[in-house]
PDB file of C-alpha atoms in Angstrom:
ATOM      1  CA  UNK A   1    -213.243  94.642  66.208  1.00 57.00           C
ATOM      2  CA  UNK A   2    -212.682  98.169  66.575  1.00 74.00           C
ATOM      3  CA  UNK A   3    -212.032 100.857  69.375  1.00 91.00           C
ATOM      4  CA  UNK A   4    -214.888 102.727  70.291  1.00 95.00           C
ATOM      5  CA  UNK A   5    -212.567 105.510  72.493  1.00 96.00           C
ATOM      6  CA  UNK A   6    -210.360 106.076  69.703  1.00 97.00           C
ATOM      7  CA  UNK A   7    -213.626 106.277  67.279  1.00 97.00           C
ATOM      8  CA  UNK A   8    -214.966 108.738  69.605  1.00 97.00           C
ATOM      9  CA  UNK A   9    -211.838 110.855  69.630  1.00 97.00           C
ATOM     10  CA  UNK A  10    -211.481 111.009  66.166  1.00 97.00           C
ATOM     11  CA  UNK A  11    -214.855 112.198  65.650  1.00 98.00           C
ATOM     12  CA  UNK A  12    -214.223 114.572  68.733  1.00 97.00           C
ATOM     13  CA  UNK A  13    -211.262 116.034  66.557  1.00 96.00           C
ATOM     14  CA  UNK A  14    -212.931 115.973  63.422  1.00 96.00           C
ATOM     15  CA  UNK A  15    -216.074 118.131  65.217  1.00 96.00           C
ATOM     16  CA  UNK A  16    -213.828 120.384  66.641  1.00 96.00           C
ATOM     17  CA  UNK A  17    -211.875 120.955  63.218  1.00 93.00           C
ATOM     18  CA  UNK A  18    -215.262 121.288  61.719  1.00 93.00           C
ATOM     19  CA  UNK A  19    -216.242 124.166  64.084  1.00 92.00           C
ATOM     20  CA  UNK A  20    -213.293 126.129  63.787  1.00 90.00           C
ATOM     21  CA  UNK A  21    -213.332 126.215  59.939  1.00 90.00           C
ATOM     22  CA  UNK A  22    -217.172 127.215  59.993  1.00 89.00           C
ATOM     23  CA  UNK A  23    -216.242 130.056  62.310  1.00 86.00           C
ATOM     24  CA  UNK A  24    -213.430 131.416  59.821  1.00 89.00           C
ATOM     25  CA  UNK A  25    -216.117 130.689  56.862  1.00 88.00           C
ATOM     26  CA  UNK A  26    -218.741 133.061  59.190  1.00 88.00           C
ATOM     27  CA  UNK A  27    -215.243 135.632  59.284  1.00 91.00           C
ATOM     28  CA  UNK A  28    -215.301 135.688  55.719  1.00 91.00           C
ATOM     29  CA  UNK A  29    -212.147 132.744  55.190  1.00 89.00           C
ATOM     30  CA  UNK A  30    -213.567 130.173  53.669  1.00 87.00           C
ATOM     31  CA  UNK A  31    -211.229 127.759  52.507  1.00 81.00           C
ATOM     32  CA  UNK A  32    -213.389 126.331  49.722  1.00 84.00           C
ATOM     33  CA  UNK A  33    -213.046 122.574  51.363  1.00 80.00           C
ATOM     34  CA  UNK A  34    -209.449 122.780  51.037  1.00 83.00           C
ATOM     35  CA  UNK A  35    -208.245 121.921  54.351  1.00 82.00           C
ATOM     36  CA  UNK A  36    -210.673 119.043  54.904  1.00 84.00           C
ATOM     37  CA  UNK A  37    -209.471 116.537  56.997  1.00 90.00           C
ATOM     38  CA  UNK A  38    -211.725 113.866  55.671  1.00 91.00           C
ATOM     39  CA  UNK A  39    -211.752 111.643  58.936  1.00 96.00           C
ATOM     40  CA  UNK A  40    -214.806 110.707  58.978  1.00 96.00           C
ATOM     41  CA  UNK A  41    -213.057 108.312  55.799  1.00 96.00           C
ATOM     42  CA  UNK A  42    -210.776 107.204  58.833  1.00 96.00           C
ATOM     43  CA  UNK A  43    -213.919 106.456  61.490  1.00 97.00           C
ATOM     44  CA  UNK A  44    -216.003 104.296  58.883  1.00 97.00           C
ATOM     45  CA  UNK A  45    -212.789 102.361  58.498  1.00 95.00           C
ATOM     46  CA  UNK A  46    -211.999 102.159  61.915  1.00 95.00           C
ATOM     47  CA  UNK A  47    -215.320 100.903  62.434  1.00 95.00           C
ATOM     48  CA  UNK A  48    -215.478  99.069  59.096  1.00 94.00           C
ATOM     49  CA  UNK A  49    -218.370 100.265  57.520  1.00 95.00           C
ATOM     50  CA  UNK A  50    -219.457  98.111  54.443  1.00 95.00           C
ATOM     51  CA  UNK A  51    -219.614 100.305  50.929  1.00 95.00           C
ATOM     52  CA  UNK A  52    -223.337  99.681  50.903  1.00 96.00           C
ATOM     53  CA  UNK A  53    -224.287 100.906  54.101  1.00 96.00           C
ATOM     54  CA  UNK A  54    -221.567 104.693  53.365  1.00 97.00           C
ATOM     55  CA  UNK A  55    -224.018 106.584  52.727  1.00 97.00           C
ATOM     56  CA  UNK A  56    -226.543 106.317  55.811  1.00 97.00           C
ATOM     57  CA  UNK A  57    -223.108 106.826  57.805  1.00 97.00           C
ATOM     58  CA  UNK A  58    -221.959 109.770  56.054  1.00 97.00           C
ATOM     59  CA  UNK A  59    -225.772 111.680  56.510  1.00 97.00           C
ATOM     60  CA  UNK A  60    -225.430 110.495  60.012  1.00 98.00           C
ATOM     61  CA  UNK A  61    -221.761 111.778  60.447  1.00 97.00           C
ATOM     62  CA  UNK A  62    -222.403 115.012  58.445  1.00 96.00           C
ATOM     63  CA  UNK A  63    -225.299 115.855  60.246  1.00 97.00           C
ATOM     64  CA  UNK A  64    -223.008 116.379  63.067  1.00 97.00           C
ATOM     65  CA  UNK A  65    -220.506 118.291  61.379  1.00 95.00           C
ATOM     66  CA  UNK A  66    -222.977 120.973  60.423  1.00 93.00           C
ATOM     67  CA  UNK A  67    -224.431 121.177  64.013  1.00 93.00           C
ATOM     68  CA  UNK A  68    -221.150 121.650  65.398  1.00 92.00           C
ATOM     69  CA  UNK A  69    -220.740 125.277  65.042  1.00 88.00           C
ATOM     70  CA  UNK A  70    -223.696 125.653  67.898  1.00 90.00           C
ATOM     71  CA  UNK A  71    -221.029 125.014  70.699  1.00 92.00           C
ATOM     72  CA  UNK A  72    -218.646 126.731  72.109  1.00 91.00           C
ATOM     73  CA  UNK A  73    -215.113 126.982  71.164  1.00 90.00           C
ATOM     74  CA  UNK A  74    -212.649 125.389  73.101  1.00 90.00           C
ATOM     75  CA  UNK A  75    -209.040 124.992  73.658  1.00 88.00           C
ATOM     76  CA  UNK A  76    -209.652 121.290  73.867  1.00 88.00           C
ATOM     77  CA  UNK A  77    -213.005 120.915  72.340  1.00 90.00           C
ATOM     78  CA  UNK A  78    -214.438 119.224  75.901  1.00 92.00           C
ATOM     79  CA  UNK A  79    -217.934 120.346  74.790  1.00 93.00           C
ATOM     80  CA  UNK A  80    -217.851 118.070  71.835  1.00 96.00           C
ATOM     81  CA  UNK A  81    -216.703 114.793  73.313  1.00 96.00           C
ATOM     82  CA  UNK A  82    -220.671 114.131  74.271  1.00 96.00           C
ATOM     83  CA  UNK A  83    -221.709 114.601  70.779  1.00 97.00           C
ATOM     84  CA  UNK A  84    -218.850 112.828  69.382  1.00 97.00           C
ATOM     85  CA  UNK A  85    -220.068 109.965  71.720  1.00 97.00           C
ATOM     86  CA  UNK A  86    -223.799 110.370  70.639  1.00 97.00           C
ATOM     87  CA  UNK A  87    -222.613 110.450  67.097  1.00 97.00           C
ATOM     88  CA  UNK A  88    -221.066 107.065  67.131  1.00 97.00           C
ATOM     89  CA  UNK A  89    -223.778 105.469  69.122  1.00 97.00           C
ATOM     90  CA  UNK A  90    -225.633 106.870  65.977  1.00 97.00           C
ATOM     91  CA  UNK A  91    -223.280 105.451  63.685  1.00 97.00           C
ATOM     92  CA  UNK A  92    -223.230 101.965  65.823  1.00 94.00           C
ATOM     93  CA  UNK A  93    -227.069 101.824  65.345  1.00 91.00           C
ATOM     94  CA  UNK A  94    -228.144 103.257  68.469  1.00 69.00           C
ATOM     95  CA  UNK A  95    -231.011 105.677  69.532  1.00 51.00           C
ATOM     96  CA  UNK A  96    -231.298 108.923  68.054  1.00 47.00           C
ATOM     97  CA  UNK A  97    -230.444 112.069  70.813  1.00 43.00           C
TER      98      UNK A  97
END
């Protein structure tokens, strides 16, 4: 069993990495991928994702990551913890948003 709030946070953090490296791409600082995190590794560990099924999560998960960028920046990323929780009722199986 896994735990969905520290799921959710880690996808919360890996969103609001996400943004801020898309917004210093926009500025002309792209990093070329270099400073990836990679936790969305982490999250389909966490919620033990079988190898077979790592791809549907990671289209799911990505699509996320590249929406990110259309909310505002925050000191704490606050806007994000809804879509981190509607990504990983995604993720779980749930209903599209």
């Amino acid at each position: 069993m896994h735990s969905k709030p520290l799921a959710v946070r880690l996808i919360q953090q890996d969103l609001k990495h996400s943004q801020l490296t898309e917004h210093l791409r926009q500025k002309g600082l792209d990093d070329g991928g270099l400073y990836s995190l990679d936790l969305m590794s982490l999250v389909a560990q966490l919620m033990q994702v079988p190898p077979e099924k790592m791809e549907h999560f990671a289209e799911i998960y990505g699509s996320y990551l590249d929406k990110v960028a259309e909310y505002p920046v925050t000191y704490l990323g606050e806007h994000l913890l809804p879509v981190a929780e509607a990504c990983y009722l995604r993720l779980m199986g749930g209903k599209d948003d």
